PDB file of C-alpha atoms in Angstrom:
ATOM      1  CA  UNK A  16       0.000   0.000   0.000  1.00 39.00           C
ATOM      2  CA  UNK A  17       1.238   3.309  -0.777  1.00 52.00           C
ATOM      3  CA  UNK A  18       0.647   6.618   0.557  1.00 52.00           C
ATOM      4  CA  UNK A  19      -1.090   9.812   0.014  1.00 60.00           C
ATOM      5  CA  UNK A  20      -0.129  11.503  -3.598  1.00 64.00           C
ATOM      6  CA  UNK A  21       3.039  14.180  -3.102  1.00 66.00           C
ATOM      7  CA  UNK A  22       2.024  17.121  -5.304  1.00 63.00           C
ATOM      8  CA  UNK A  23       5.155  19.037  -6.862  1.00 63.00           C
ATOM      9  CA  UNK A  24       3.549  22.404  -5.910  1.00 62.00           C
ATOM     10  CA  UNK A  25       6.533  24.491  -6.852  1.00 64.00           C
ATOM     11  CA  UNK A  26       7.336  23.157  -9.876  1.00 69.00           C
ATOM     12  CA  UNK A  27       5.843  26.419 -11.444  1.00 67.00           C
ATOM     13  CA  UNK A  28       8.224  27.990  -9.802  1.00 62.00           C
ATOM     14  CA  UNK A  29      11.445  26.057 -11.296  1.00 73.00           C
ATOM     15  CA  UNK A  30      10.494  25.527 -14.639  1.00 68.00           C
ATOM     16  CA  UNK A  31       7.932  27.546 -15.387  1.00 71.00           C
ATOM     17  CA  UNK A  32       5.343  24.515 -16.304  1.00 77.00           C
ATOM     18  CA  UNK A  33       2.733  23.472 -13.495  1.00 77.00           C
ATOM     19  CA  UNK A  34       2.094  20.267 -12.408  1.00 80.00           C
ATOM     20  CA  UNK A  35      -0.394  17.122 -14.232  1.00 86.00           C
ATOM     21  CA  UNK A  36      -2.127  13.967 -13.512  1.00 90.00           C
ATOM     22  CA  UNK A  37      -1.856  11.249 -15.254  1.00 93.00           C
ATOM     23  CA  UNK A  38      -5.198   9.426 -14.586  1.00 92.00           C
ATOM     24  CA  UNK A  39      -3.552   6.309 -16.339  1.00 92.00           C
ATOM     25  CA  UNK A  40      -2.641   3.332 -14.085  1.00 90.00           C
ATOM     26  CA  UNK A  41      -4.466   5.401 -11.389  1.00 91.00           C
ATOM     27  CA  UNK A  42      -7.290   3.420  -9.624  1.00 90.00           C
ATOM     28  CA  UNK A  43     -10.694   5.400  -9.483  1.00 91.00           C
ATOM     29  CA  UNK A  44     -10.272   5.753  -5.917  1.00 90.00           C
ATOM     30  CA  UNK A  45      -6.701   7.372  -6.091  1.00 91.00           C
ATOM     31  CA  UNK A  46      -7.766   9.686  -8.928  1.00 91.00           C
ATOM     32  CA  UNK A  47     -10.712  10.720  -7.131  1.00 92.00           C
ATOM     33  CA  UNK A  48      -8.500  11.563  -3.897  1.00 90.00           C
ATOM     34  CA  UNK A  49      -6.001  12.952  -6.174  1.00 89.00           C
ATOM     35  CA  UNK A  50      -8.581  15.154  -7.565  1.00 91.00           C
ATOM     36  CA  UNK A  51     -10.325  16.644  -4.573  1.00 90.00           C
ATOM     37  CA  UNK A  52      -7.354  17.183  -2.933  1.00 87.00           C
ATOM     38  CA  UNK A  53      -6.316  19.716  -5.956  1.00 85.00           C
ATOM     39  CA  UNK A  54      -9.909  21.436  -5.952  1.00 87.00           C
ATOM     40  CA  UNK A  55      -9.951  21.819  -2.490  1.00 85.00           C
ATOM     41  CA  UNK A  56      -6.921  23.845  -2.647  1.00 82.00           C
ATOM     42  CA  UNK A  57      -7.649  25.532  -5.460  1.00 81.00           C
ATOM     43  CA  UNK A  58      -4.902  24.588  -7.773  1.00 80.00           C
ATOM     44  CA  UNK A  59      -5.861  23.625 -11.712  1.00 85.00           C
ATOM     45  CA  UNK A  60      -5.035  20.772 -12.943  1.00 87.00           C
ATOM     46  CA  UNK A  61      -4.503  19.281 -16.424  1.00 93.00           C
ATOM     47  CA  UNK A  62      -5.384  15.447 -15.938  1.00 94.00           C
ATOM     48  CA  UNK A  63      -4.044  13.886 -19.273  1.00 95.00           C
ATOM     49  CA  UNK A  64      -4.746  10.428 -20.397  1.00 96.00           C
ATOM     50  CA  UNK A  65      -8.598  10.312 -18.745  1.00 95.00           C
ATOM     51  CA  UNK A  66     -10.677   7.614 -20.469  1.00 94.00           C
ATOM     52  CA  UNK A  67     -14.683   8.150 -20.887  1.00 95.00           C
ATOM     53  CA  UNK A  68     -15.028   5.051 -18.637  1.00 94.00           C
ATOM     54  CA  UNK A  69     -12.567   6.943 -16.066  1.00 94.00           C
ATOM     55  CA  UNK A  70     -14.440  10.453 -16.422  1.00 95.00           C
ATOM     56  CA  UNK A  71     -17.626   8.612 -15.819  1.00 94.00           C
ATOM     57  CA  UNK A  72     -16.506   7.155 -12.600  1.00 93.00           C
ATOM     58  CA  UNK A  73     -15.659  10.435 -11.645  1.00 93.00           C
ATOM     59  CA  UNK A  74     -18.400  12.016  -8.655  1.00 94.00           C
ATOM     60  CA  UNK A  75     -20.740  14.513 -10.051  1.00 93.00           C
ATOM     61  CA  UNK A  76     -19.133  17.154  -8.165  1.00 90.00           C
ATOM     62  CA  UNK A  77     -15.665  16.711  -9.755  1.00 92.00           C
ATOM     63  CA  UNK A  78     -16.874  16.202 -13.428  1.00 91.00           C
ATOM     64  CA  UNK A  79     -19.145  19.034 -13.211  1.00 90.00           C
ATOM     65  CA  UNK A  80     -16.320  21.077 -11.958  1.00 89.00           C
ATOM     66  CA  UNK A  81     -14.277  19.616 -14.979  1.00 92.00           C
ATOM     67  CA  UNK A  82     -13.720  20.812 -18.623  1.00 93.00           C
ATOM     68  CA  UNK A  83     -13.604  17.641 -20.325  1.00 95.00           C
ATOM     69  CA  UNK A  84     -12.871  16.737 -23.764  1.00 95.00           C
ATOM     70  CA  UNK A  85     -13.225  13.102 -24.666  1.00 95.00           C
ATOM     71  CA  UNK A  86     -10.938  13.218 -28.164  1.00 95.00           C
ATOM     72  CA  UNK A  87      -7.632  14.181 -26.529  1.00 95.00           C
ATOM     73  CA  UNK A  88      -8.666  12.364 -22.967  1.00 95.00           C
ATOM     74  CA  UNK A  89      -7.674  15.434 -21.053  1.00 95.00           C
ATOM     75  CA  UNK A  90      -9.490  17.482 -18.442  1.00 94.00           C
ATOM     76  CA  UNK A  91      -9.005  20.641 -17.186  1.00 94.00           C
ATOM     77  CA  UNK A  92      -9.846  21.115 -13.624  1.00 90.00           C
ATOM     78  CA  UNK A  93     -10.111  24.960 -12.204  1.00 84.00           C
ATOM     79  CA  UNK A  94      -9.267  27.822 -14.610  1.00 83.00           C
ATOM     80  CA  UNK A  95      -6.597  27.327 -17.155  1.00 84.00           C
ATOM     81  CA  UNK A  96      -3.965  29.887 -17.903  1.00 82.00           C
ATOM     82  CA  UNK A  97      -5.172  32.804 -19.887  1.00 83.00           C
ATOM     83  CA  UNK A  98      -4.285  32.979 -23.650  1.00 83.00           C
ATOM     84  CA  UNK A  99      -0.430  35.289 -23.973  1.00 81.00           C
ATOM     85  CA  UNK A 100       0.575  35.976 -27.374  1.00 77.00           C
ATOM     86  CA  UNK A 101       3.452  37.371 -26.212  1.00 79.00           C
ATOM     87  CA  UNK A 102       5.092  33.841 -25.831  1.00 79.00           C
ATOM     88  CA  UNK A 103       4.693  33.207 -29.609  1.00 90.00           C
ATOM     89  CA  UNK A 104       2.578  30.410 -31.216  1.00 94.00           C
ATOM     90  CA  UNK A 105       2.482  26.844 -32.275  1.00 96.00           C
ATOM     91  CA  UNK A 106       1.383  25.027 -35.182  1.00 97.00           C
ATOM     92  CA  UNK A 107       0.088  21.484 -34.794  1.00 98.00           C
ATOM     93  CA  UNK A 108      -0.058  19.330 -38.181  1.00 97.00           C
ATOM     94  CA  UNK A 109      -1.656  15.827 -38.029  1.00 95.00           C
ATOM     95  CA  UNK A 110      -0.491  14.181 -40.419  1.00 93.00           C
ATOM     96  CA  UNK A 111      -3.908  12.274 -40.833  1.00 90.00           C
ATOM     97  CA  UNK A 112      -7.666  12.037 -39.059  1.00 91.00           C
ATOM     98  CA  UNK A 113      -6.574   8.919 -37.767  1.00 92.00           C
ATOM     99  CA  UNK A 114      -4.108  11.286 -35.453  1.00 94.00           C
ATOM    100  CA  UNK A 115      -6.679  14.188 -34.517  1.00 94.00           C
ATOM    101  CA  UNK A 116      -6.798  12.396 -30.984  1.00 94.00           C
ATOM    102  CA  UNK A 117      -3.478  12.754 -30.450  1.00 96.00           C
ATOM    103  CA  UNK A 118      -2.989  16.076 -31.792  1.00 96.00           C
ATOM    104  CA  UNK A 119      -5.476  17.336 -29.729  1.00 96.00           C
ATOM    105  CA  UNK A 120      -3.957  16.291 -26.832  1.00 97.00           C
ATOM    106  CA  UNK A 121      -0.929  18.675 -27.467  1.00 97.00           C
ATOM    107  CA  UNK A 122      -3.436  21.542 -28.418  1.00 97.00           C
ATOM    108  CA  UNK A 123      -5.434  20.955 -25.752  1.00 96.00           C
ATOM    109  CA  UNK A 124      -2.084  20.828 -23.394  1.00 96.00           C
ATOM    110  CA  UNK A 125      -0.853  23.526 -24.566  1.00 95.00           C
ATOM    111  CA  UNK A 126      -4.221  25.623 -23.949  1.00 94.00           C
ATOM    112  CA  UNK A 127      -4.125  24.810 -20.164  1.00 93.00           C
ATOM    113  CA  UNK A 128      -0.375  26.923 -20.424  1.00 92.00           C
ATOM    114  CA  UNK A 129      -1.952  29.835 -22.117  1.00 91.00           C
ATOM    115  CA  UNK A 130      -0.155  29.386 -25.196  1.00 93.00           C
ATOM    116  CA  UNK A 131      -1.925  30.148 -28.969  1.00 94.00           C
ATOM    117  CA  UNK A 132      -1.999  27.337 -31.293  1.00 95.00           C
ATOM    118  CA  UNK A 133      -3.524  26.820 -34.702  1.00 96.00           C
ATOM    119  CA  UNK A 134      -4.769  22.684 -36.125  1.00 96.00           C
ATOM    120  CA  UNK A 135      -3.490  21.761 -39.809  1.00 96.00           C
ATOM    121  CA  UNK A 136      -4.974  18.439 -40.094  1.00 94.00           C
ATOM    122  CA  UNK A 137      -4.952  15.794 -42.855  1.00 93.00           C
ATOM    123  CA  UNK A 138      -1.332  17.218 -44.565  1.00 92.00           C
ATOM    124  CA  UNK A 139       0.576  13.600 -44.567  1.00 90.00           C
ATOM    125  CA  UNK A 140       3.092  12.909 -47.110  1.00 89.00           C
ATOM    126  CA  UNK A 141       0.746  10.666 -48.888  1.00 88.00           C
ATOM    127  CA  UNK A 142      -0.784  13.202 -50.781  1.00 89.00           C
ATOM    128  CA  UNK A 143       2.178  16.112 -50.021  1.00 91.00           C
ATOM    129  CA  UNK A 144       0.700  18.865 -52.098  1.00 92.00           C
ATOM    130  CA  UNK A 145      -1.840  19.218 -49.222  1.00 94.00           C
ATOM    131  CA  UNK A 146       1.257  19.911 -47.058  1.00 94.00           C
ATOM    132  CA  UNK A 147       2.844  22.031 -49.461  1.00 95.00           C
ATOM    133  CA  UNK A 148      -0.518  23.785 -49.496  1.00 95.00           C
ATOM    134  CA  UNK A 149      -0.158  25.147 -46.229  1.00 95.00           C
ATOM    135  CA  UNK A 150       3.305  25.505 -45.858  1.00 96.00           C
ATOM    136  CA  UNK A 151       3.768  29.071 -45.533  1.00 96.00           C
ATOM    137  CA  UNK A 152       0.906  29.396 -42.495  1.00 96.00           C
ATOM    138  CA  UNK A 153       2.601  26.282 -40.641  1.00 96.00           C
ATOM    139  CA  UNK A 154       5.815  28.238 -40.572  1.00 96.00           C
ATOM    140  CA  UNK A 155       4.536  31.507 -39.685  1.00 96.00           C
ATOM    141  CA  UNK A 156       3.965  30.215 -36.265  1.00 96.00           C
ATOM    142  CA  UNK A 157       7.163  29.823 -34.137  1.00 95.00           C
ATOM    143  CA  UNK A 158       7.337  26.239 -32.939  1.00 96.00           C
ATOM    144  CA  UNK A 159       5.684  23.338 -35.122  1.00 97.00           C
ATOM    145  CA  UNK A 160       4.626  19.959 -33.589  1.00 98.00           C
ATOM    146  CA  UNK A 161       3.820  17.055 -35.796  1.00 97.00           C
ATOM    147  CA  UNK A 162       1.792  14.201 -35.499  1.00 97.00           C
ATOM    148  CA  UNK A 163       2.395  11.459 -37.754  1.00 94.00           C
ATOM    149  CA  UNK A 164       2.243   7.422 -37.388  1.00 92.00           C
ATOM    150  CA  UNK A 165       2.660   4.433 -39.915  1.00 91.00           C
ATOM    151  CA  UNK A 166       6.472   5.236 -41.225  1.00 90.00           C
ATOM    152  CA  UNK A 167       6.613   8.706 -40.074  1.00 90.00           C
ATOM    153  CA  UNK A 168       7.734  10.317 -43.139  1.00 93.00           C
ATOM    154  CA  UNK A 169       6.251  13.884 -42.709  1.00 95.00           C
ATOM    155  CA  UNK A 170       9.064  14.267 -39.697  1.00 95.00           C
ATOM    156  CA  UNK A 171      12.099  14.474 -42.070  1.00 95.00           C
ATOM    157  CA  UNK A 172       9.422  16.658 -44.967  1.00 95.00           C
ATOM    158  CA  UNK A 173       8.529  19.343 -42.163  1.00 94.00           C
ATOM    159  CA  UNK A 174      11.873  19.243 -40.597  1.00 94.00           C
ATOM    160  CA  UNK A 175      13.566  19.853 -44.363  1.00 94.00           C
ATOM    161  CA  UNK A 176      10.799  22.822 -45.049  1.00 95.00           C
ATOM    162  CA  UNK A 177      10.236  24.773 -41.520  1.00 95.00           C
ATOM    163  CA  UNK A 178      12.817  27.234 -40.113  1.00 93.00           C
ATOM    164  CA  UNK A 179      11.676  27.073 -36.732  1.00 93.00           C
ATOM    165  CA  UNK A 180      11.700  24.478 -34.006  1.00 95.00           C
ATOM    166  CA  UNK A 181      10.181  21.031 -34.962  1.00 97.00           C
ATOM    167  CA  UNK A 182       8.865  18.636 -32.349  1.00 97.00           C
ATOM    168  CA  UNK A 183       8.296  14.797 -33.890  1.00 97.00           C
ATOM    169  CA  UNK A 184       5.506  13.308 -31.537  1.00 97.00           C
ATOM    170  CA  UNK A 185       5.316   9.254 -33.381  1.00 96.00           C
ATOM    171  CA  UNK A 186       1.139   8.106 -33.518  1.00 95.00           C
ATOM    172  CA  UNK A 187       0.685   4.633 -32.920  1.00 94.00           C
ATOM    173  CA  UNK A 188      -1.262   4.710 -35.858  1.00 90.00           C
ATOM    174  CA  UNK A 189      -0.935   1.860 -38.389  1.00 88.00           C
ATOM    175  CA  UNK A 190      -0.766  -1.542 -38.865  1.00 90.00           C
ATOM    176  CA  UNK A 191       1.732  -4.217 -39.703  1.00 92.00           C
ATOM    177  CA  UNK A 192       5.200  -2.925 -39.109  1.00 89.00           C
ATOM    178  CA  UNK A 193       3.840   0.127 -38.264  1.00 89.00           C
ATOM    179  CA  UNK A 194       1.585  -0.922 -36.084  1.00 89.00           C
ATOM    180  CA  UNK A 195       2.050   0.439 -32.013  1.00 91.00           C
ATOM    181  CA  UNK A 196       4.138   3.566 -34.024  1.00 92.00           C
ATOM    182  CA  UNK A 197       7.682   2.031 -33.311  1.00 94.00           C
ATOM    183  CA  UNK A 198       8.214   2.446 -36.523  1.00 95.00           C
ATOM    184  CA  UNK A 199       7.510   6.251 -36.706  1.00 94.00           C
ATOM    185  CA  UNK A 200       9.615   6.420 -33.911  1.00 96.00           C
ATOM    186  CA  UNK A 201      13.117   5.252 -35.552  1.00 94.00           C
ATOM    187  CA  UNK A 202      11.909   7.030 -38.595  1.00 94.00           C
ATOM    188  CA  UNK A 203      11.719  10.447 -36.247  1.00 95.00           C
ATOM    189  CA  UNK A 204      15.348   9.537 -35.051  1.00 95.00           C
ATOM    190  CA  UNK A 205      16.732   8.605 -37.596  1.00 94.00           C
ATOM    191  CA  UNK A 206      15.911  11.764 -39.657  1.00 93.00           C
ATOM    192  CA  UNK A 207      18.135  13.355 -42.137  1.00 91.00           C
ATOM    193  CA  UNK A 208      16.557  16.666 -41.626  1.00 93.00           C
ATOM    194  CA  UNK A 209      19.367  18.737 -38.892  1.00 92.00           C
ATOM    195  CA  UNK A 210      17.303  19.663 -35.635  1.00 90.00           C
ATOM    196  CA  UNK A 211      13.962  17.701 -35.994  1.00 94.00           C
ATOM    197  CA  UNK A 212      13.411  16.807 -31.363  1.00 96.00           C
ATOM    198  CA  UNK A 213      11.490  13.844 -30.754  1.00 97.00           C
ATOM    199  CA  UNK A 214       9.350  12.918 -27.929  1.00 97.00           C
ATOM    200  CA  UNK A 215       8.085   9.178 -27.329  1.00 96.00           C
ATOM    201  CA  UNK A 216       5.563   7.362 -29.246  1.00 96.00           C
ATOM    202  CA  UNK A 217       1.729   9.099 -28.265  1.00 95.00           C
ATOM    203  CA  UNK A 218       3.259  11.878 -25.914  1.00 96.00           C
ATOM    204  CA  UNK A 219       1.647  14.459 -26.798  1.00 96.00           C
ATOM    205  CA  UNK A 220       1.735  16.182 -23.909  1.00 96.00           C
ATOM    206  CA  UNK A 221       5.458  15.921 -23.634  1.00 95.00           C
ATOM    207  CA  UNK A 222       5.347  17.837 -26.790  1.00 97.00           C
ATOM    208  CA  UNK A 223       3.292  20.884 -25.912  1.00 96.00           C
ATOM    209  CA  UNK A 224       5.746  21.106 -22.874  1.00 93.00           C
ATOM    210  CA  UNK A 225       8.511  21.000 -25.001  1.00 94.00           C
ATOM    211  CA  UNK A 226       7.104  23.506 -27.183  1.00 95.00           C
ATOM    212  CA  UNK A 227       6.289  25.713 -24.126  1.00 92.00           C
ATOM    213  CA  UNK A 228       9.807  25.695 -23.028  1.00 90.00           C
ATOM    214  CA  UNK A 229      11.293  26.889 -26.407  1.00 93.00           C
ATOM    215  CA  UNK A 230       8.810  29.628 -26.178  1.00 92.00           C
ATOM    216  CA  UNK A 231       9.651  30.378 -22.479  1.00 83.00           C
ATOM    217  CA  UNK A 232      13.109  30.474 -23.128  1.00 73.00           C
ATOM    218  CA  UNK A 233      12.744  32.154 -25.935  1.00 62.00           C
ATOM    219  CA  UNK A 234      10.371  34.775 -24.545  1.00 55.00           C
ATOM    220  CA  UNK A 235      13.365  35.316 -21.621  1.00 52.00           C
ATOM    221  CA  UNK A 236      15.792  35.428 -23.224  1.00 50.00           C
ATOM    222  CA  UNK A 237      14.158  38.138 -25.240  1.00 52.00           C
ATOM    223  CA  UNK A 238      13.666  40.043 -22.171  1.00 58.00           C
ATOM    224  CA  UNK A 239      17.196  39.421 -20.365  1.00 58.00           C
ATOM    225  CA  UNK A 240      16.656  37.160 -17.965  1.00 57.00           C
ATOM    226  CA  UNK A 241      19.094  34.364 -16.773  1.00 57.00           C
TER     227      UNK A 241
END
């Protein structure tokens, strides 16, 4: 038996990023301590990785209390951050519908942190004029994060076309050697494209911090600060 969840409370504080939950491999019991605990004190939380079945067993009080959004199985609990445009945007390209779940979860991550992003979805390589399309607006924002499973192929396309920061985030979308996205994965490291960061297979979330701490370093240095 373990005991009561820690909560990094300052973690704001060192790297500008608050704490999340992870609801999975939580029991109902421990996310529903876990939960009250945080809306007692009046701390927002992003909960990431919250199935329908777990929001359900949620009490009324805490999913009422809850923005919940069942495509990117994340929840906001209290207020998020409010939107700054001062720290820049991202642009978040699925590369098909298949990874709008995913992709979402980034967005959706990265509106809890306050940070602008715009959805480009359905621009795999597979058809890359649809990519090529939209080029321009994808690199007018200042960090891109893409979303791509089966062999991962818009990673070193984007990376080869984008001047700013490029995040890889590998879908376990696909089937056959693709299938469980392992094989988006080596394809994301073993780009040719110089600079293309990759995060592990489905973490979106990982990526919208990532993203956030270009921009916060960016938006310091900017500024002067250490």
């Amino acid at each position: 038996m373990t005991g009561p969840a820690v909560f990094d409370s300052n973690r704001t504080d060192r790297i500008g990023l608050p704490e999340a939950v992870l609801a999975d491999g939580k029991s109902d019991e421990d996310l529903i301590t876990i939960l009250t605990s945080l809306r007692e004190e009046g701390t927002p939380a992003l909960v990431t990785r919250l199935t329908p079945a777990a929001h359900s067993a949620l009490p009324p009080s805490l999913r009422t209390a809850m923005d919940y959004d069942a495509l990117s199985s994340t929840g906001y609990l209290g207020e998020t951050a409010p939107i700054d445009p001062g720290f820049g945007s991202v642009a978040v390209v699925a590369a098909g519908t298949s990874d709008r779940a995913l992709a979402a979860e980034v967005t959706r991550t990265l509106q809890f942190l306050g940070i602008p992003s715009t959805v480009f979805t359905d621009l795999g390589v597979a058809g890359l004029w649809r990519f090529l399309e939209r080029r321009d607006e994808i690199a007018a924002h200042t960090v891109t994060v893409l979303v791509a499973g089966m062999e991962g192929a818009l990673f070193s396309v984007a990376g080869g076309l984008l001047p700013g920061p490029v995040i890889a985030v590998p879908s376990p979308v696909g089937y056959g050697v693709s299938s469980g996205g392992r094989t988006a994965l080596d394809s994301a490291l073993a780009s040719c494209a110089p600079g293309v960061v990759v995060v592990n297979i489905g973490n979106g979330y990982g990526a919208a911090c990532a993203a956030a701490r270009i921009l916060l370093g960016t938006r310091s240095a900017a500024k002067g600060e250490p």
